[in-house]
PDB file of C-alpha atoms and ligand atoms in Angstrom:
ATOM      1  CA  MET A   6    -143.444  16.960 -52.092  1.00  0.00           C
ATOM      2  CA  PRO A   7    -143.434  19.252 -49.905  1.00  0.00           C
ATOM      3  CA  LEU A   8    -145.189  20.386 -47.240  1.00  0.00           C
ATOM      4  CA  THR A   9    -146.839  23.711 -46.544  1.00  0.00           C
ATOM      5  CA  ILE A  10    -147.855  25.219 -42.588  1.00  0.00           C
ATOM      6  CA  VAL A  11    -150.172  28.197 -43.492  1.00  0.00           C
ATOM      7  CA  ASP A  12    -148.846  30.584 -40.679  1.00  0.00           C
ATOM      8  CA  HIS A  13    -149.420  33.495 -41.675  1.00  0.00           C
ATOM      9  CA  PRO A  14    -151.040  35.825 -38.393  1.00  0.00           C
ATOM     10  CA  LEU A  15    -154.950  35.337 -39.631  1.00  0.00           C
ATOM     11  CA  VAL A  16    -154.799  31.846 -39.887  1.00  0.00           C
ATOM     12  CA  GLN A  17    -152.995  30.882 -36.814  1.00  0.00           C
ATOM     13  CA  HIS A  18    -155.563  32.992 -34.815  1.00  0.00           C
ATOM     14  CA  LYS A  19    -158.450  31.521 -36.135  1.00  0.00           C
ATOM     15  CA  LEU A  20    -156.380  27.885 -35.167  1.00  0.00           C
ATOM     16  CA  SER A  21    -156.265  28.761 -32.085  1.00  0.00           C
ATOM     17  CA  VAL A  22    -160.130  29.716 -31.429  1.00  0.00           C
ATOM     18  CA  LEU A  23    -161.071  27.071 -33.642  1.00  0.00           C
ATOM     19  CA  ARG A  24    -159.152  24.202 -30.830  1.00  0.00           C
ATOM     20  CA  ASP A  25    -161.146  26.396 -27.940  1.00  0.00           C
ATOM     21  CA  ARG A  26    -163.896  23.785 -26.599  1.00  0.00           C
ATOM     22  CA  HIS A  27    -166.666  26.577 -25.564  1.00  0.00           C
ATOM     23  CA  THR A  28    -165.700  27.747 -29.241  1.00  0.00           C
ATOM     24  CA  SER A  29    -170.003  27.665 -30.969  1.00  0.00           C
ATOM     25  CA  VAL A  30    -170.843  25.426 -33.781  1.00  0.00           C
ATOM     26  CA  ARG A  31    -171.593  28.685 -35.001  1.00  0.00           C
ATOM     27  CA  ASP A  32    -168.466  30.026 -34.877  1.00  0.00           C
ATOM     28  CA  PHE A  33    -166.460  26.737 -35.869  1.00  0.00           C
ATOM     29  CA  ARG A  34    -168.355  26.888 -38.643  1.00  0.00           C
ATOM     30  CA  ALA A  35    -167.458  29.847 -39.808  1.00  0.00           C
ATOM     31  CA  LEU A  36    -163.900  29.790 -38.976  1.00  0.00           C
ATOM     32  CA  CYS A  37    -163.794  26.824 -41.030  1.00  0.00           C
ATOM     33  CA  THR A  38    -164.677  28.621 -44.013  1.00  0.00           C
ATOM     34  CA  GLU A  39    -162.619  31.603 -43.405  1.00  0.00           C
ATOM     35  CA  ILE A  40    -159.119  29.606 -42.388  1.00  0.00           C
ATOM     36  CA  SER A  41    -160.236  27.513 -45.488  1.00  0.00           C
ATOM     37  CA  MET A  42    -160.503  30.453 -47.892  1.00  0.00           C
ATOM     38  CA  LEU A  43    -156.694  31.847 -46.683  1.00  0.00           C
ATOM     39  CA  MET A  44    -155.294  28.521 -47.130  1.00  0.00           C
ATOM     40  CA  ALA A  45    -156.470  28.179 -50.504  1.00  0.00           C
ATOM     41  CA  PHE A  46    -154.473  31.589 -51.117  1.00  0.00           C
ATOM     42  CA  GLU A  47    -151.297  29.412 -50.046  1.00  0.00           C
ATOM     43  CA  ALA A  48    -152.563  26.767 -52.222  1.00  0.00           C
ATOM     44  CA  MET A  49    -153.390  28.303 -55.179  1.00  0.00           C
ATOM     45  CA  ARG A  50    -149.973  30.227 -55.436  1.00  0.00           C
ATOM     46  CA  ASP A  51    -148.468  28.888 -58.623  1.00  0.00           C
ATOM     47  CA  LEU A  52    -151.663  28.753 -60.650  1.00  0.00           C
ATOM     48  CA  PRO A  53    -150.349  30.058 -63.951  1.00  0.00           C
ATOM     49  CA  LEU A  54    -151.213  33.049 -65.775  1.00  0.00           C
ATOM     50  CA  GLU A  55    -151.228  34.776 -69.423  1.00  0.00           C
ATOM     51  CA  GLU A  56    -151.614  37.909 -70.528  1.00  0.00           C
ATOM     52  CA  VAL A  57    -154.549  39.122 -72.012  1.00  0.00           C
ATOM     53  CA  VAL A  58    -155.626  42.611 -73.636  1.00  0.00           C
ATOM     54  CA  VAL A  59    -158.326  44.923 -72.055  1.00  0.00           C
ATOM     55  CA  GLU A  60    -160.093  47.740 -72.725  1.00  0.00           C
ATOM     56  CA  THR A  61    -160.184  49.425 -69.647  1.00  0.00           C
ATOM     57  CA  PRO A  62    -162.955  52.651 -70.050  1.00  0.00           C
ATOM     58  CA  ILE A  63    -159.687  55.197 -70.527  1.00  0.00           C
ATOM     59  CA  THR A  64    -157.264  52.611 -72.642  1.00  0.00           C
ATOM     60  CA  THR A  65    -156.133  49.256 -73.513  1.00  0.00           C
ATOM     61  CA  ALA A  66    -154.324  47.231 -70.763  1.00  0.00           C
ATOM     62  CA  HIS A  67    -151.950  44.160 -70.987  1.00  0.00           C
ATOM     63  CA  VAL A  68    -153.379  42.246 -67.801  1.00  0.00           C
ATOM     64  CA  ARG A  69    -153.067  38.377 -66.397  1.00  0.00           C
ATOM     65  CA  ARG A  70    -155.477  36.006 -65.780  1.00  0.00           C
ATOM     66  CA  LEU A  71    -156.226  32.586 -64.870  1.00  0.00           C
ATOM     67  CA  ALA A  72    -154.244  30.374 -67.307  1.00  0.00           C
ATOM     68  CA  GLY A  73    -153.997  26.193 -67.792  1.00  0.00           C
ATOM     69  CA  LYS A  74    -156.123  23.450 -66.368  1.00  0.00           C
ATOM     70  CA  LYS A  75    -159.464  24.142 -64.355  1.00  0.00           C
ATOM     71  CA  LEU A  76    -160.019  23.739 -60.945  1.00  0.00           C
ATOM     72  CA  ALA A  77    -161.816  21.130 -58.945  1.00  0.00           C
ATOM     73  CA  VAL A  78    -162.228  20.898 -54.974  1.00  0.00           C
ATOM     74  CA  VAL A  79    -162.674  17.301 -53.809  1.00  0.00           C
ATOM     75  CA  ALA A  80    -164.596  17.240 -50.125  1.00  0.00           C
ATOM     76  CA  ILE A  81    -164.056  14.321 -48.255  1.00  0.00           C
ATOM     77  CA  LEU A  82    -167.015  14.385 -46.383  1.00  0.00           C
ATOM     78  CA  ARG A  83    -168.714  14.955 -44.054  1.00  0.00           C
ATOM     79  CA  ALA A  84    -165.878  17.797 -42.534  1.00  0.00           C
ATOM     80  CA  GLY A  85    -164.949  18.724 -46.463  1.00  0.00           C
ATOM     81  CA  LEU A  86    -167.736  20.839 -47.362  1.00  0.00           C
ATOM     82  CA  ILE A  87    -167.146  24.035 -45.066  1.00  0.00           C
ATOM     83  CA  MET A  88    -163.775  23.990 -46.809  1.00  0.00           C
ATOM     84  CA  ALA A  89    -165.171  23.739 -50.161  1.00  0.00           C
ATOM     85  CA  ASP A  90    -167.801  26.382 -48.982  1.00  0.00           C
ATOM     86  CA  GLY A  91    -164.811  28.818 -47.801  1.00  0.00           C
ATOM     87  CA  ILE A  92    -162.649  27.921 -51.130  1.00  0.00           C
ATOM     88  CA  LEU A  93    -165.421  28.618 -53.499  1.00  0.00           C
ATOM     89  CA  ASP A  94    -166.113  31.611 -52.531  1.00  0.00           C
ATOM     90  CA  LEU A  95    -162.255  32.576 -53.934  1.00  0.00           C
ATOM     91  CA  VAL A  96    -163.283  30.002 -57.442  1.00  0.00           C
ATOM     92  CA  PRO A  97    -166.899  30.075 -58.213  1.00  0.00           C
ATOM     93  CA  SER A  98    -166.740  28.535 -60.974  1.00  0.00           C
ATOM     94  CA  ALA A  99    -164.741  25.358 -59.918  1.00  0.00           C
ATOM     95  CA  ARG A 100    -166.116  22.089 -59.844  1.00  0.00           C
ATOM     96  CA  VAL A 101    -167.056  20.153 -57.124  1.00  0.00           C
ATOM     97  CA  GLY A 102    -166.752  16.357 -56.323  1.00  0.00           C
ATOM     98  CA  HIS A 103    -167.573  14.633 -53.377  1.00  0.00           C
ATOM     99  CA  VAL A 104    -165.950  11.712 -51.491  1.00  0.00           C
ATOM    100  CA  GLY A 105    -168.191  10.028 -48.523  1.00  0.00           C
ATOM    101  CA  LEU A 106    -166.280   8.290 -45.287  1.00  0.00           C
ATOM    102  CA  TYR A 107    -166.617   7.840 -42.428  1.00  0.00           C
ATOM    103  CA  ARG A 108    -163.630   6.576 -39.741  1.00  0.00           C
ATOM    104  CA  ASP A 109    -164.797   2.943 -38.392  1.00  0.00           C
ATOM    105  CA  GLU A 110    -164.417   4.173 -34.805  1.00  0.00           C
ATOM    106  CA  ALA A 111    -163.231   0.689 -33.657  1.00  0.00           C
ATOM    107  CA  THR A 112    -160.434  -0.209 -36.706  1.00  0.00           C
ATOM    108  CA  LEU A 113    -160.038   3.419 -37.486  1.00  0.00           C
ATOM    109  CA  LYS A 114    -160.665   2.705 -40.933  1.00  0.00           C
ATOM    110  CA  PRO A 115    -161.765   4.161 -43.575  1.00  0.00           C
ATOM    111  CA  VAL A 116    -165.832   3.715 -44.633  1.00  0.00           C
ATOM    112  CA  ARG A 117    -166.358   5.089 -48.675  1.00  0.00           C
ATOM    113  CA  TYR A 118    -170.580   5.112 -48.916  1.00  0.00           C
ATOM    114  CA  PHE A 119    -170.382   7.307 -51.260  1.00  0.00           C
ATOM    115  CA  ILE A 120    -168.946   8.887 -54.385  1.00  0.00           C
ATOM    116  CA  LYS A 121    -169.289  11.776 -57.190  1.00  0.00           C
ATOM    117  CA  LEU A 122    -167.084  13.152 -58.865  1.00  0.00           C
ATOM    118  CA  PRO A 123    -166.663  16.121 -62.471  1.00  0.00           C
ATOM    119  CA  SER A 124    -166.377  13.459 -65.051  1.00  0.00           C
ATOM    120  CA  ASP A 125    -163.938  15.399 -66.314  1.00  0.00           C
ATOM    121  CA  VAL A 126    -161.599  15.530 -62.734  1.00  0.00           C
ATOM    122  CA  ALA A 127    -158.434  13.873 -64.752  1.00  0.00           C
ATOM    123  CA  GLU A 128    -157.667  16.969 -66.455  1.00  0.00           C
ATOM    124  CA  ARG A 129    -158.499  19.656 -63.700  1.00  0.00           C
ATOM    125  CA  ASP A 130    -155.867  21.007 -60.924  1.00  0.00           C
ATOM    126  CA  VAL A 131    -157.439  19.224 -58.299  1.00  0.00           C
ATOM    127  CA  PHE A 132    -157.506  20.603 -55.010  1.00  0.00           C
ATOM    128  CA  VAL A 133    -159.050  17.673 -52.133  1.00  0.00           C
ATOM    129  CA  LEU A 134    -160.444  19.292 -48.842  1.00  0.00           C
ATOM    130  CA  ASP A 135    -160.432  17.647 -45.086  1.00  0.00           C
ATOM    131  CA  PRO A 136    -159.994  19.855 -42.075  1.00  0.00           C
ATOM    132  CA  MET A 137    -158.189  16.486 -39.876  1.00  0.00           C
ATOM    133  CA  LEU A 138    -155.647  14.404 -41.484  1.00  0.00           C
ATOM    134  CA  ALA A 139    -155.579  11.828 -37.948  1.00  0.00           C
ATOM    135  CA  THR A 140    -154.210   8.487 -38.946  1.00  0.00           C
ATOM    136  CA  GLY A 141    -154.176   9.254 -43.002  1.00  0.00           C
ATOM    137  CA  GLY A 142    -156.599   6.374 -43.395  1.00  0.00           C
ATOM    138  CA  SER A 143    -159.370   8.676 -45.290  1.00  0.00           C
ATOM    139  CA  ALA A 144    -156.789  11.092 -46.999  1.00  0.00           C
ATOM    140  CA  VAL A 145    -154.794   8.018 -48.311  1.00  0.00           C
ATOM    141  CA  ALA A 146    -158.112   6.555 -49.933  1.00  0.00           C
ATOM    142  CA  ALA A 147    -159.875   9.628 -50.941  1.00  0.00           C
ATOM    143  CA  LEU A 148    -155.777  10.054 -52.915  1.00  0.00           C
ATOM    144  CA  ASP A 149    -156.380   6.679 -54.264  1.00  0.00           C
ATOM    145  CA  LEU A 150    -159.785   6.655 -55.429  1.00  0.00           C
ATOM    146  CA  LEU A 151    -158.527  10.368 -57.513  1.00  0.00           C
ATOM    147  CA  ALA A 152    -155.722   8.112 -58.659  1.00  0.00           C
ATOM    148  CA  GLU A 153    -158.012   5.291 -60.004  1.00  0.00           C
ATOM    149  CA  HIS A 154    -159.968   7.942 -60.970  1.00  0.00           C
ATOM    150  CA  GLY A 155    -156.836   9.910 -63.423  1.00  0.00           C
ATOM    151  CA  VAL A 156    -156.171  12.668 -61.049  1.00  0.00           C
ATOM    152  CA  THR A 157    -152.645  13.081 -61.068  1.00  0.00           C
ATOM    153  CA  ALA A 158    -150.789  15.512 -58.281  1.00  0.00           C
ATOM    154  CA  PRO A 159    -154.094  16.897 -56.189  1.00  0.00           C
ATOM    155  CA  ARG A 160    -153.332  18.764 -53.637  1.00  0.00           C
ATOM    156  CA  LEU A 161    -154.768  18.145 -49.766  1.00  0.00           C
ATOM    157  CA  LEU A 162    -155.619  20.796 -47.695  1.00  0.00           C
ATOM    158  CA  CYS A 163    -155.945  20.313 -44.040  1.00  0.00           C
ATOM    159  CA  ILE A 164    -156.609  22.401 -41.228  1.00  0.00           C
ATOM    160  CA  LEU A 165    -155.158  19.839 -38.877  1.00  0.00           C
ATOM    161  CA  ALA A 166    -152.233  16.846 -39.341  1.00  0.00           C
ATOM    162  CA  ALA A 167    -150.637  14.694 -36.655  1.00  0.00           C
ATOM    163  CA  PRO A 168    -147.356  13.146 -37.965  1.00  0.00           C
ATOM    164  CA  GLU A 169    -148.795   9.980 -38.121  1.00  0.00           C
ATOM    165  CA  GLY A 170    -151.186  11.113 -40.623  1.00  0.00           C
ATOM    166  CA  VAL A 171    -148.240  13.429 -42.911  1.00  0.00           C
ATOM    167  CA  ALA A 172    -146.156  10.359 -42.949  1.00  0.00           C
ATOM    168  CA  ALA A 173    -149.271   7.628 -44.421  1.00  0.00           C
ATOM    169  CA  VAL A 174    -150.056  10.068 -47.765  1.00  0.00           C
ATOM    170  CA  GLN A 175    -146.268  11.110 -47.964  1.00  0.00           C
ATOM    171  CA  ALA A 176    -145.551   7.268 -48.008  1.00  0.00           C
ATOM    172  CA  ALA A 177    -148.843   6.196 -50.137  1.00  0.00           C
ATOM    173  CA  HIS A 178    -148.831   9.446 -52.454  1.00  0.00           C
ATOM    174  CA  PRO A 179    -145.456  10.945 -52.754  1.00  0.00           C
ATOM    175  CA  ASP A 180    -146.894  13.369 -55.649  1.00  0.00           C
ATOM    176  CA  VAL A 181    -149.291  14.951 -53.283  1.00  0.00           C
ATOM    177  CA  GLU A 182    -148.671  18.436 -51.793  1.00  0.00           C
ATOM    178  CA  ILE A 183    -149.750  18.707 -48.225  1.00  0.00           C
ATOM    179  CA  ILE A 184    -150.667  22.314 -47.134  1.00  0.00           C
ATOM    180  CA  LEU A 185    -151.545  22.590 -43.116  1.00  0.00           C
ATOM    181  CA  ALA A 186    -152.787  25.458 -40.969  1.00  0.00           C
ATOM    182  CA  GLY A 187    -151.266  23.259 -38.471  1.00  0.00           C
ATOM    183  CA  LEU A 188    -149.165  20.103 -37.507  1.00  0.00           C
ATOM    184  CA  ASP A 189    -150.050  18.846 -33.770  1.00  0.00           C
ATOM    185  CA  ASP A 190    -147.321  16.966 -31.677  1.00  0.00           C
ATOM    186  CA  ARG A 191    -149.597  13.255 -32.131  1.00  0.00           C
ATOM    187  CA  LEU A 192    -152.760  10.547 -31.993  1.00  0.00           C
ATOM    188  CA  ASP A 193    -154.227   9.658 -29.065  1.00  0.00           C
ATOM    189  CA  GLU A 194    -155.385   6.059 -28.370  1.00  0.00           C
ATOM    190  CA  ARG A 195    -158.615   6.420 -30.065  1.00  0.00           C
ATOM    191  CA  GLY A 196    -157.019   8.156 -32.695  1.00  0.00           C
ATOM    192  CA  TYR A 197    -157.794  11.816 -32.200  1.00  0.00           C
ATOM    193  CA  ILE A 198    -154.901  14.538 -33.274  1.00  0.00           C
ATOM    194  CA  VAL A 199    -153.499  15.891 -29.835  1.00  0.00           C
ATOM    195  CA  PRO A 200    -153.797  18.442 -28.625  1.00  0.00           C
ATOM    196  CA  GLY A 201    -156.399  19.234 -32.135  1.00  0.00           C
ATOM    197  CA  LEU A 202    -159.760  20.676 -32.040  1.00  0.00           C
ATOM    198  CA  GLY A 203    -162.051  17.208 -31.018  1.00  0.00           C
ATOM    199  CA  ASP A 204    -164.277  16.271 -33.682  1.00  0.00           C
ATOM    200  CA  ALA A 205    -164.088  18.712 -36.304  1.00  0.00           C
ATOM    201  CA  GLY A 206    -167.536  16.964 -38.050  1.00  0.00           C
ATOM    202  CA  ASP A 207    -169.433  17.096 -34.824  1.00  0.00           C
ATOM    203  CA  ARG A 208    -168.741  20.800 -33.662  1.00  0.00           C
ATOM    204  CA  ILE A 209    -169.663  21.244 -37.272  1.00  0.00           C
ATOM    205  CA  TYR A 210    -172.575  19.854 -37.725  1.00  0.00           C
ATOM    206  CA  GLY A 211    -173.294  20.029 -33.734  1.00  0.00           C
ATOM    207  CA  THR A 212    -173.779  16.090 -33.763  1.00  0.00           C
ATOM    208  CA  ARG A 213    -173.130  13.698 -30.405  1.00  0.00           C
TER     209      ARG A 213
HETATM  210  C1  PRP B  24    -162.758  12.764 -39.584  1.00  0.00           C
HETATM  211  C2  PRP B  24    -161.964  13.691 -40.862  1.00  0.00           C
HETATM  212  C3  PRP B  24    -161.525  12.763 -41.630  1.00  0.00           C
HETATM  213  C4  PRP B  24    -160.857  11.539 -40.851  1.00  0.00           C
HETATM  214  C5  PRP B  24    -159.838  11.722 -40.231  1.00  0.00           C
HETATM  215  O1  PRP B  24    -163.861  12.425 -40.521  1.00  0.00           O
HETATM  216  O2  PRP B  24    -162.944  14.710 -41.640  1.00  0.00           O
HETATM  217  O3  PRP B  24    -162.608  12.789 -43.167  1.00  0.00           O
HETATM  218  O4  PRP B  24    -162.215  11.466 -39.544  1.00  0.00           O
HETATM  219  O5  PRP B  24    -159.559  10.766 -39.818  1.00  0.00           O
HETATM  220  P1  PRP B  24    -158.265   9.914 -39.991  1.00  0.00           P
HETATM  221  O6  PRP B  24    -157.429  10.659 -40.749  1.00  0.00           O
HETATM  222  O7  PRP B  24    -157.417   8.971 -39.243  1.00  0.00           O
HETATM  223  O8  PRP B  24    -159.047   8.703 -41.413  1.00  0.00           O
HETATM  224  P2  PRP B  24    -165.539  11.333 -39.805  1.00  0.00           P
HETATM  225  O9  PRP B  24    -164.769   9.464 -40.103  1.00  0.00           O
HETATM  226  O10 PRP B  24    -165.213  11.408 -37.652  1.00  0.00           O
HETATM  227  O11 PRP B  24    -166.102  11.535 -40.389  1.00  0.00           O
HETATM  228  P3  PRP B  24    -167.330  12.981 -40.719  1.00  0.00           P
HETATM  229  O12 PRP B  24    -166.046  14.191 -41.267  1.00  0.00           O
HETATM  230  O13 PRP B  24    -167.980  13.053 -40.996  1.00  0.00           O
HETATM  231  O14 PRP B  24    -167.606  13.339 -39.307  1.00  0.00           O
HETATM  232  N1  URA B  25    -161.273  13.418 -37.213  1.00  0.00           N
HETATM  233  C1  URA B  25    -161.422  14.126 -36.184  1.00  0.00           C
HETATM  234  O1  URA B  25    -162.338  15.137 -36.197  1.00  0.00           O
HETATM  235  N2  URA B  25    -160.691  14.989 -35.448  1.00  0.00           N
HETATM  236  C2  URA B  25    -159.649  13.981 -34.549  1.00  0.00           C
HETATM  237  O2  URA B  25    -158.634  14.488 -33.945  1.00  0.00           O
HETATM  238  C3  URA B  25    -159.291  13.334 -35.636  1.00  0.00           C
HETATM  239  C4  URA B  25    -160.020  12.559 -36.687  1.00  0.00           C
END
């Protein structure tokens, strides 16, 4: 599956502010939401349309509306929640799933603590959300879980990724399209993306 980097100037500008260590919690949160909304434009570019007829105040018009499968977004907690906010502004009828994972600081392995998915998730077009794709452990764990629930060909939206994380997802889930705002150089010895933007969850919620 292709890797898409959303290189729209608005996305790249907002990402540059997101990376800045001096950006406030309030602005960081708003920027994550805005970037996610803009990324969703790209990620949803191929959603199928069907022709329908509507009565305008003047006449009848042949118009196109979304067809095909209904949508679901699955946020990887905590940080993925902020992305769901932006995308739900665009597609308010999408259902929302939550997968609670945190990365153990010593092993860097994901630890699962919560799961709640729409009951019909297997019948939906699914967009998995997490701002950071570092080792890829969390994304692969979430995608494994969705596969166990019958989800096929979900899309993974991450604001920033390391090559290691992209490779891990592509190896474990070759059917998953990855959509990013930025692909960085590498991981450091603590598993942080370099140059990155730091700990996304802490910067969104003002923790630590
Ligand atoms: C961060 C991030 C991803 C994960 C990425 O979450 O939001 O979920 O790390 O790292 P990985 O690709 O190496 O798994 P974190 O575990 O810090 O939890 P949080 O969102 O609750 O802060
Ligand atoms: N999780 C984050 O929030 N940031 C990183 O750089 C790596 C993992």
